[in-house]
Amino acid sequence: MRIFSGIQPTGQKHLGNYIGAIRQYVEGQDRGDPAIYCIVDLHALTVPWDPASLRESVYDTTAILLAAGLDPDRSILFRQSDVREHTELTWYLAALTAHGDLNRMTQFKEKSAKQRELASAGLFFYPVLQAADVLAYKAQEVPVGEDQRQHVELMREIARRFNERFGPILVEPELRVPEVGARIMDLQEPTSKMSTTGGSESGTVLVLDDPKTVTKKIKSAVTDSGSEVKRGEGKEGIANLIQILAVARGSSEEEVEREFEGSGYGDFKGAVAEAVVDFLAPVRERYEELRPDEAALEQALEAGAEKARALASPTLAEVRSAIGIGPT
Ligand code: ATP
Ligand code: MG
């Protein structure tokens, strides 16, 4: 099973990224042949960025992934911009991507509406680059959060269209979302997903938040005027905390509801805060050890890029030859 996924080096990664994506990456190392994970710095250029912070953020994100348990010897971890095949394939795939499909993408609609100065063409093109990321490796599985479902469907469509026209070269990848925790919501606006670039600051638990901050954010999470720790209509805030607790404890949402039958929201939130603190503490501690050594992080990324290139470059050769680009 060839696995591929990417994560943006924008801002700091949050509990939603950790639960929806990073946890799956770590688990995928044992199934992946290989498991390929990419820090997608090119995707980060689709919204306003600061050059120096972008470089720093790549190291931050690399250190978070390693701290969470990614092992560069058991997986391939690299920086997207180091493997030029991604951008080249983007252009070839663009020729087969419907403008109308890109226009329908929810992420594009939401993110472009938020841009005050410039909704860039890059933001519009994001899903094509993402398709190239995955298709360059002929990956069979893409572990992501629920918000990426539409983009994975589009890359399947692009691969299908390519293969119909030029022969069976690309692989249509399958989406893989976690059973619980595929969409962690913002604690202050529980109808929107927790997000690096959108979302509210106090509603976003960062993987690197200290225990006091985590506790404060969870205890001030928006709930509802009821009193039952149960999922249901108008109870998005409570439902979100239920799924978070289920993941942090490795139990199920039903078990959480059963355990907190008759408890008040205060006690429940206290339990969620404690569980999340315990859940994130080892990652934060390990991060503090790894992050200072940028030379080691850079070395890991470079070694990863070399392995990634060796996989992507034969795909590009096949694609070029099939579509009539370059000498025979
Ligand atoms: P942005 O909102 O700017 O796109 P992001 O928080 O979505 O940032 P990404 O790097 O785009 O961060 O996403 C990395 C991975 O985390 C993706 O697989 C995505 O599906 C997953 N993910 C993001 N937010 C959540 C969430 N709230 N719950 C579960 N998974 C999430
Ligand atoms: Mg995202």
CSV table of C-alpha atoms and ligand atoms in Angstrom, one decimal:
chain,number,residue,atom,x,y,z
A,1,MET,CA,0.0,0.0,0.0
A,2,ARG,CA,1.6,3.3,-1.1
A,3,ILE,CA,0.5,6.1,1.2
A,4,PHE,CA,0.9,9.9,0.6
A,5,SER,CA,-0.2,12.9,2.5
A,6,GLY,CA,0.8,16.5,2.9
A,7,ILE,CA,0.6,19.1,5.6
A,8,GLN,CA,1.1,22.9,5.4
A,9,PRO,CA,3.8,24.7,7.2
A,10,THR,CA,1.4,27.6,8.0
A,11,GLY,CA,1.2,28.8,11.5
A,12,GLN,CA,1.3,26.2,14.2
A,13,LYS,CA,-0.4,22.9,13.9
A,14,HIS,CA,-3.5,22.3,16.0
A,15,LEU,CA,-5.4,19.5,17.6
A,16,GLY,CA,-7.5,19.0,14.5
A,17,ASN,CA,-4.4,18.4,12.4
A,18,TYR,CA,-3.0,16.1,15.0
A,19,ILE,CA,-6.2,14.0,15.3
A,20,GLY,CA,-7.3,14.1,11.7
A,21,ALA,CA,-4.0,13.7,10.0
A,22,ILE,CA,-0.8,13.3,12.0
A,23,ARG,CA,-2.0,10.4,14.1
A,24,GLN,CA,-2.9,8.6,10.8
A,25,TYR,CA,0.6,9.3,9.4
A,26,VAL,CA,2.2,7.7,12.3
A,27,GLU,CA,0.0,4.6,12.1
A,28,GLY,CA,0.5,4.5,8.3
A,29,GLN,CA,4.2,3.9,8.7
A,30,ASP,CA,3.6,0.3,9.4
A,31,ARG,CA,1.2,-0.3,6.4
A,32,GLY,CA,2.9,2.1,4.0
A,33,ASP,CA,5.1,0.7,1.3
A,34,PRO,CA,6.3,3.3,1.5
A,35,ALA,CA,4.4,6.0,3.6
A,36,ILE,CA,5.3,9.4,2.1
A,37,TYR,CA,4.7,12.6,4.0
A,38,CYS,CA,5.3,16.0,2.6
A,39,ILE,CA,5.6,19.5,4.2
A,40,VAL,CA,3.7,21.4,1.5
A,41,ASP,CA,5.5,24.8,1.5
A,42,LEU,CA,4.2,25.5,-2.0
A,43,HIS,CA,0.7,25.2,-0.8
A,44,ALA,CA,1.5,27.8,1.9
A,45,LEU,CA,2.1,30.4,-0.9
A,46,THR,CA,-1.6,30.4,-1.7
A,47,VAL,CA,-2.4,32.8,1.2
A,48,PRO,CA,-0.2,35.8,2.3
A,49,TRP,CA,3.1,34.7,3.8
A,50,ASP,CA,6.3,36.1,5.3
A,51,PRO,CA,9.4,34.5,3.7
A,52,ALA,CA,11.5,34.2,6.9
A,53,SER,CA,8.6,32.7,8.9
A,54,LEU,CA,7.8,30.3,6.2
A,55,ARG,CA,11.2,28.8,6.4
A,56,GLU,CA,11.0,28.6,10.2
A,57,SER,CA,7.5,27.1,9.9
A,58,VAL,CA,8.9,24.3,7.8
A,59,TYR,CA,11.2,23.3,10.6
A,60,ASP,CA,8.5,23.7,13.2
A,61,THR,CA,6.2,21.4,11.3
A,62,THR,CA,9.0,18.9,10.6
A,63,ALA,CA,9.8,18.8,14.3
A,64,ILE,CA,6.2,18.3,15.2
A,65,LEU,CA,5.9,15.4,12.9
A,66,LEU,CA,9.0,13.7,14.2
A,67,ALA,CA,7.9,14.4,17.8
A,68,ALA,CA,4.6,12.8,17.0
A,69,GLY,CA,6.4,9.6,16.1
A,70,LEU,CA,7.3,9.8,12.4
A,71,ASP,CA,10.5,7.9,11.8
A,72,PRO,CA,12.5,9.0,8.7
A,73,ASP,CA,13.8,5.5,8.4
A,74,ARG,CA,10.3,4.0,8.2
A,75,SER,CA,8.7,6.7,6.1
A,76,ILE,CA,9.7,9.4,3.6
A,77,LEU,CA,9.4,12.9,5.0
A,78,PHE,CA,10.4,15.8,2.8
A,79,ARG,CA,9.7,19.4,1.8
A,80,GLN,CA,7.5,19.8,-1.3
A,81,SER,CA,9.6,22.5,-3.0
A,82,ASP,CA,12.7,20.2,-2.9
A,83,VAL,CA,11.0,17.9,-5.5
A,84,ARG,CA,10.4,19.9,-8.6
A,85,GLU,CA,8.4,17.1,-10.1
A,86,HIS,CA,5.3,18.3,-8.2
A,87,THR,CA,5.2,21.7,-10.0
A,88,GLU,CA,5.9,20.2,-13.3
A,89,LEU,CA,3.2,17.6,-13.0
A,90,THR,CA,0.8,20.4,-11.8
A,91,TRP,CA,1.0,22.0,-15.2
A,92,TYR,CA,0.4,18.7,-17.1
A,93,LEU,CA,-2.6,17.9,-14.9
A,94,ALA,CA,-4.0,21.5,-15.3
A,95,ALA,CA,-4.6,20.7,-18.9
A,96,LEU,CA,-7.1,18.0,-17.9
A,97,THR,CA,-8.7,19.9,-15.0
A,98,ALA,CA,-12.0,21.6,-15.5
A,99,HIS,CA,-12.1,25.2,-14.5
A,100,GLY,CA,-15.7,24.7,-13.3
A,101,ASP,CA,-14.5,21.9,-11.0
A,102,LEU,CA,-12.0,24.2,-9.3
A,103,ASN,CA,-14.6,26.9,-9.0
A,104,ARG,CA,-16.8,24.5,-7.1
A,105,MET,CA,-14.2,23.6,-4.4
A,106,THR,CA,-15.5,24.6,-1.0
A,107,GLN,CA,-12.0,25.4,0.3
A,108,PHE,CA,-11.4,27.8,-2.5
A,109,LYS,CA,-14.8,29.5,-1.9
A,110,GLU,CA,-14.2,29.8,1.8
A,111,LYS,CA,-10.5,30.9,1.7
A,112,SER,CA,-10.9,33.3,-1.3
A,113,ALA,CA,-13.8,35.0,0.5
A,114,LYS,CA,-11.5,35.7,3.5
A,115,GLN,CA,-8.7,37.3,1.4
A,116,ARG,CA,-8.9,41.1,1.7
A,117,GLU,CA,-6.2,42.1,-0.7
A,118,LEU,CA,-5.7,39.4,-3.2
A,119,ALA,CA,-7.5,36.1,-3.8
A,120,SER,CA,-4.6,34.6,-5.8
A,121,ALA,CA,-4.8,32.3,-8.8
A,122,GLY,CA,-2.6,30.0,-6.6
A,123,LEU,CA,-5.5,29.6,-4.2
A,124,PHE,CA,-7.7,28.6,-7.1
A,125,PHE,CA,-5.0,26.1,-8.4
A,126,TYR,CA,-4.4,24.5,-5.0
A,127,PRO,CA,-6.3,21.3,-5.8
A,128,VAL,CA,-4.3,20.7,-9.0
A,129,LEU,CA,-1.0,21.0,-7.1
A,130,GLN,CA,-2.4,18.7,-4.5
A,131,ALA,CA,-3.4,16.2,-7.2
A,132,ALA,CA,0.1,16.3,-8.6
A,133,ASP,CA,1.5,15.7,-5.0
A,134,VAL,CA,-0.3,12.5,-4.7
A,135,LEU,CA,-0.4,11.3,-8.4
A,136,ALA,CA,3.4,11.7,-8.8
A,137,TYR,CA,3.9,8.9,-6.4
A,138,LYS,CA,1.0,6.7,-7.7
A,139,ALA,CA,-0.2,6.6,-4.1
A,140,GLN,CA,-3.1,4.3,-3.3
A,141,GLU,CA,-4.2,5.9,-0.1
A,142,VAL,CA,-4.4,9.5,1.2
A,143,PRO,CA,-4.8,9.9,4.9
A,144,VAL,CA,-6.4,13.3,5.6
A,145,GLY,CA,-9.2,15.0,7.5
A,146,GLU,CA,-12.8,15.2,6.3
A,147,ASP,CA,-12.3,18.7,4.8
A,148,GLN,CA,-10.1,17.2,2.1
A,149,ARG,CA,-12.7,14.7,0.8
A,150,GLN,CA,-13.6,17.0,-2.1
A,151,HIS,CA,-10.0,17.5,-3.2
A,152,VAL,CA,-9.3,13.8,-3.2
A,153,GLU,CA,-12.4,13.2,-5.3
A,154,LEU,CA,-11.1,15.7,-7.7
A,155,MET,CA,-7.7,14.1,-8.0
A,156,ARG,CA,-9.4,10.8,-8.7
A,157,GLU,CA,-11.3,12.4,-11.4
A,158,ILE,CA,-8.1,14.0,-12.9
A,159,ALA,CA,-6.3,10.6,-12.8
A,160,ARG,CA,-9.3,8.9,-14.4
A,161,ARG,CA,-9.4,11.5,-17.2
A,162,PHE,CA,-5.6,11.2,-17.7
A,163,ASN,CA,-5.7,7.4,-18.0
A,164,GLU,CA,-8.7,7.4,-20.3
A,165,ARG,CA,-6.9,9.7,-22.7
A,166,PHE,CA,-3.3,8.5,-22.4
A,167,GLY,CA,-3.4,5.0,-21.0
A,168,PRO,CA,-3.2,3.5,-17.5
A,169,ILE,CA,-0.3,5.4,-16.0
A,170,LEU,CA,-1.8,7.2,-12.9
A,171,VAL,CA,-3.4,5.6,-9.9
A,172,GLU,CA,-6.7,6.7,-8.5
A,173,PRO,CA,-6.1,7.1,-4.8
A,174,GLU,CA,-8.5,6.2,-2.0
A,175,LEU,CA,-9.4,8.7,0.7
A,176,ARG,CA,-8.7,7.6,4.3
A,177,VAL,CA,-10.3,9.6,7.1
A,178,PRO,CA,-10.2,8.5,10.8
A,179,GLU,CA,-13.4,6.9,12.1
A,180,VAL,CA,-13.5,9.4,15.0
A,181,GLY,CA,-12.0,12.8,14.8
A,182,ALA,CA,-12.1,13.4,11.0
A,183,ARG,CA,-13.4,16.9,11.6
A,184,ILE,CA,-12.5,18.6,14.9
A,185,MET,CA,-14.4,21.8,15.3
A,186,ASP,CA,-13.3,25.2,16.5
A,187,LEU,CA,-14.0,25.4,20.3
A,188,GLN,CA,-15.5,28.9,20.0
A,189,GLU,CA,-17.3,28.4,16.7
A,190,PRO,CA,-18.2,24.7,16.7
A,191,THR,CA,-19.9,24.9,13.3
A,192,SER,CA,-16.5,25.6,11.6
A,193,LYS,CA,-13.6,23.3,11.5
A,194,MET,CA,-10.5,24.0,13.7
A,195,SER,CA,-8.1,25.7,11.2
A,196,THR,CA,-4.6,27.1,11.0
A,197,THR,CA,-5.4,30.1,9.0
A,198,GLY,CA,-9.1,30.7,9.7
A,199,GLY,CA,-10.8,30.0,13.1
A,200,SER,CA,-10.6,31.8,16.4
A,201,GLU,CA,-7.4,31.9,18.5
A,202,SER,CA,-9.0,30.8,21.7
A,203,GLY,CA,-11.0,28.1,19.9
A,204,THR,CA,-7.9,26.5,18.4
A,205,VAL,CA,-5.8,24.2,20.6
A,206,LEU,CA,-2.2,24.1,19.4
A,207,VAL,CA,-0.2,20.9,19.6
A,208,LEU,CA,2.5,23.0,21.4
A,209,ASP,CA,0.2,24.9,23.8
A,210,ASP,CA,1.3,24.5,27.4
A,211,PRO,CA,-1.1,22.6,29.8
A,212,LYS,CA,-2.5,25.9,31.3
A,213,THR,CA,-3.4,27.3,27.9
A,214,VAL,CA,-5.0,24.0,26.7
A,215,THR,CA,-7.0,23.8,29.9
A,216,LYS,CA,-8.2,27.4,29.6
A,217,LYS,CA,-9.2,27.0,26.0
A,218,ILE,CA,-11.2,23.8,26.6
A,219,LYS,CA,-12.9,25.1,29.7
A,220,SER,CA,-14.1,28.1,27.9
A,221,ALA,CA,-15.4,26.1,24.9
A,222,VAL,CA,-18.8,27.1,23.6
A,223,THR,CA,-21.5,24.6,24.6
A,224,ASP,CA,-25.3,25.0,24.7
A,225,SER,CA,-28.0,25.9,27.2
A,226,GLY,CA,-28.8,22.3,27.9
A,227,SER,CA,-27.1,20.0,30.4
A,228,GLU,CA,-26.7,16.6,28.7
A,229,VAL,CA,-23.3,15.3,27.6
A,230,LYS,CA,-24.8,13.8,24.4
A,231,ARG,CA,-24.5,14.4,20.7
A,232,GLY,CA,-27.5,15.9,19.0
A,233,GLU,CA,-29.3,18.8,17.2
A,234,GLY,CA,-27.8,22.1,18.3
A,235,LYS,CA,-25.1,20.4,20.4
A,236,GLU,CA,-22.1,20.9,18.1
A,237,GLY,CA,-19.9,22.2,20.9
A,238,ILE,CA,-20.6,19.2,23.2
A,239,ALA,CA,-20.4,16.7,20.3
A,240,ASN,CA,-17.0,18.2,19.4
A,241,LEU,CA,-15.7,17.7,23.0
A,242,ILE,CA,-17.1,14.2,23.1
A,243,GLN,CA,-15.2,13.2,19.9
A,244,ILE,CA,-12.0,14.9,21.3
A,245,LEU,CA,-12.2,13.0,24.5
A,246,ALA,CA,-12.9,9.7,22.8
A,247,VAL,CA,-9.8,10.1,20.6
A,248,ALA,CA,-7.6,11.3,23.5
A,249,ARG,CA,-8.6,8.3,25.6
A,250,GLY,CA,-8.7,5.8,22.8
A,251,SER,CA,-12.3,5.0,23.6
A,252,SER,CA,-15.6,5.6,21.6
A,253,GLU,CA,-18.1,8.5,21.6
A,254,GLU,CA,-20.7,6.1,23.0
A,255,GLU,CA,-18.5,5.2,25.9
A,256,VAL,CA,-17.9,8.9,26.7
A,257,GLU,CA,-21.7,9.6,26.6
A,258,ARG,CA,-22.3,6.7,28.9
A,259,GLU,CA,-19.6,7.7,31.4
A,260,PHE,CA,-20.9,11.3,31.6
A,261,GLU,CA,-24.6,10.6,31.9
A,262,GLY,CA,-25.9,12.9,34.6
A,263,SER,CA,-22.6,14.9,34.9
A,264,GLY,CA,-22.6,18.6,34.4
A,265,TYR,CA,-20.7,20.4,31.6
A,266,GLY,CA,-18.1,21.7,34.1
A,267,ASP,CA,-17.0,18.3,35.2
A,268,PHE,CA,-17.0,17.0,31.6
A,269,LYS,CA,-14.9,19.9,30.3
A,270,GLY,CA,-12.4,19.3,33.2
A,271,ALA,CA,-12.1,15.7,32.1
A,272,VAL,CA,-11.6,16.7,28.4
A,273,ALA,CA,-8.9,19.2,29.4
A,274,GLU,CA,-7.0,16.7,31.5
A,275,ALA,CA,-7.1,14.1,28.7
A,276,VAL,CA,-6.0,16.5,26.0
A,277,VAL,CA,-3.1,17.7,28.2
A,278,ASP,CA,-1.9,14.2,28.7
A,279,PHE,CA,-2.5,13.4,25.0
A,280,LEU,CA,-0.3,16.3,23.8
A,281,ALA,CA,2.3,16.5,26.5
A,282,PRO,CA,4.7,13.8,25.1
A,283,VAL,CA,4.6,15.5,21.6
A,284,ARG,CA,5.4,18.9,23.1
A,285,GLU,CA,8.2,17.6,25.2
A,286,ARG,CA,9.8,15.7,22.4
A,287,TYR,CA,9.4,18.8,20.1
A,288,GLU,CA,11.4,20.9,22.6
A,289,GLU,CA,14.2,18.4,22.2
A,290,LEU,CA,14.2,18.2,18.4
A,291,ARG,CA,13.4,21.8,17.3
A,292,PRO,CA,16.7,23.5,18.2
A,293,ASP,CA,18.7,21.3,16.0
A,294,GLU,CA,17.9,22.8,12.6
A,295,ALA,CA,20.8,21.1,10.9
A,296,ALA,CA,19.4,17.7,11.8
A,297,LEU,CA,16.0,18.6,10.6
A,298,GLU,CA,17.4,19.9,7.4
A,299,GLN,CA,19.4,16.7,6.9
A,300,ALA,CA,16.3,14.6,7.5
A,301,LEU,CA,14.3,16.6,4.9
A,302,GLU,CA,17.1,16.4,2.3
A,303,ALA,CA,17.4,12.7,2.7
A,304,GLY,CA,13.7,12.4,2.4
A,305,ALA,CA,13.7,14.6,-0.8
A,306,GLU,CA,16.2,12.3,-2.4
A,307,LYS,CA,14.0,9.2,-1.8
A,308,ALA,CA,10.9,11.1,-2.9
A,309,ARG,CA,12.6,12.2,-6.2
A,310,ALA,CA,13.6,8.7,-7.0
A,311,LEU,CA,9.9,7.7,-6.9
A,312,ALA,CA,8.4,10.8,-8.6
A,313,SER,CA,10.8,11.1,-11.4
A,314,PRO,CA,9.9,7.8,-13.2
A,315,THR,CA,6.2,8.8,-13.1
A,316,LEU,CA,7.1,12.1,-14.7
A,317,ALA,CA,9.1,10.4,-17.4
A,318,GLU,CA,6.1,8.2,-18.2
A,319,VAL,CA,3.7,11.1,-18.2
A,320,ARG,CA,5.9,13.3,-20.5
A,321,SER,CA,6.3,10.4,-22.9
A,322,ALA,CA,2.6,9.7,-23.0
A,323,ILE,CA,1.4,13.3,-23.5
A,324,GLY,CA,4.0,14.2,-26.2
A,325,ILE,CA,6.3,16.4,-24.3
A,326,GLY,CA,10.1,16.2,-24.9
A,327,PRO,CA,12.0,14.0,-27.3
A,328,THR,CA,11.0,10.4,-27.9
B,1,ATP,P1,-5.9,25.7,6.6
B,1,ATP,O1,-7.2,25.8,7.4
B,1,ATP,O2,-5.2,26.9,6.4
B,1,ATP,O3,-6.1,24.9,5.3
B,1,ATP,P2,-5.4,23.4,8.1
B,1,ATP,O4,-5.6,23.6,9.6
B,1,ATP,O5,-6.5,22.7,7.3
B,1,ATP,O6,-5.0,24.8,7.5
B,1,ATP,P3,-3.6,21.8,6.6
B,1,ATP,O7,-2.1,21.7,6.7
B,1,ATP,O8,-4.3,22.3,5.4
B,1,ATP,O9,-4.0,22.6,7.9
B,1,ATP,O10,-4.1,20.3,6.9
B,1,ATP,C1,-3.3,19.2,7.3
B,1,ATP,C2,-4.2,18.0,7.5
B,1,ATP,O11,-5.0,18.2,8.7
B,1,ATP,C3,-5.2,17.7,6.4
B,1,ATP,O12,-5.2,16.3,6.2
B,1,ATP,C4,-6.5,18.2,6.9
B,1,ATP,O13,-7.6,17.4,6.3
B,1,ATP,C5,-6.3,17.9,8.4
B,1,ATP,N1,-7.2,18.8,9.2
B,1,ATP,C6,-7.2,20.1,9.1
B,1,ATP,N2,-8.1,20.7,10.0
B,1,ATP,C7,-8.7,19.6,10.6
B,1,ATP,C8,-9.7,19.5,11.5
B,1,ATP,N3,-10.3,20.5,12.1
B,1,ATP,N4,-10.1,18.2,11.9
B,1,ATP,C9,-9.5,17.1,11.4
B,1,ATP,N5,-8.5,17.2,10.5
B,1,ATP,C10,-8.1,18.4,10.0
B,2,MG,MG,-6.3,22.8,5.1
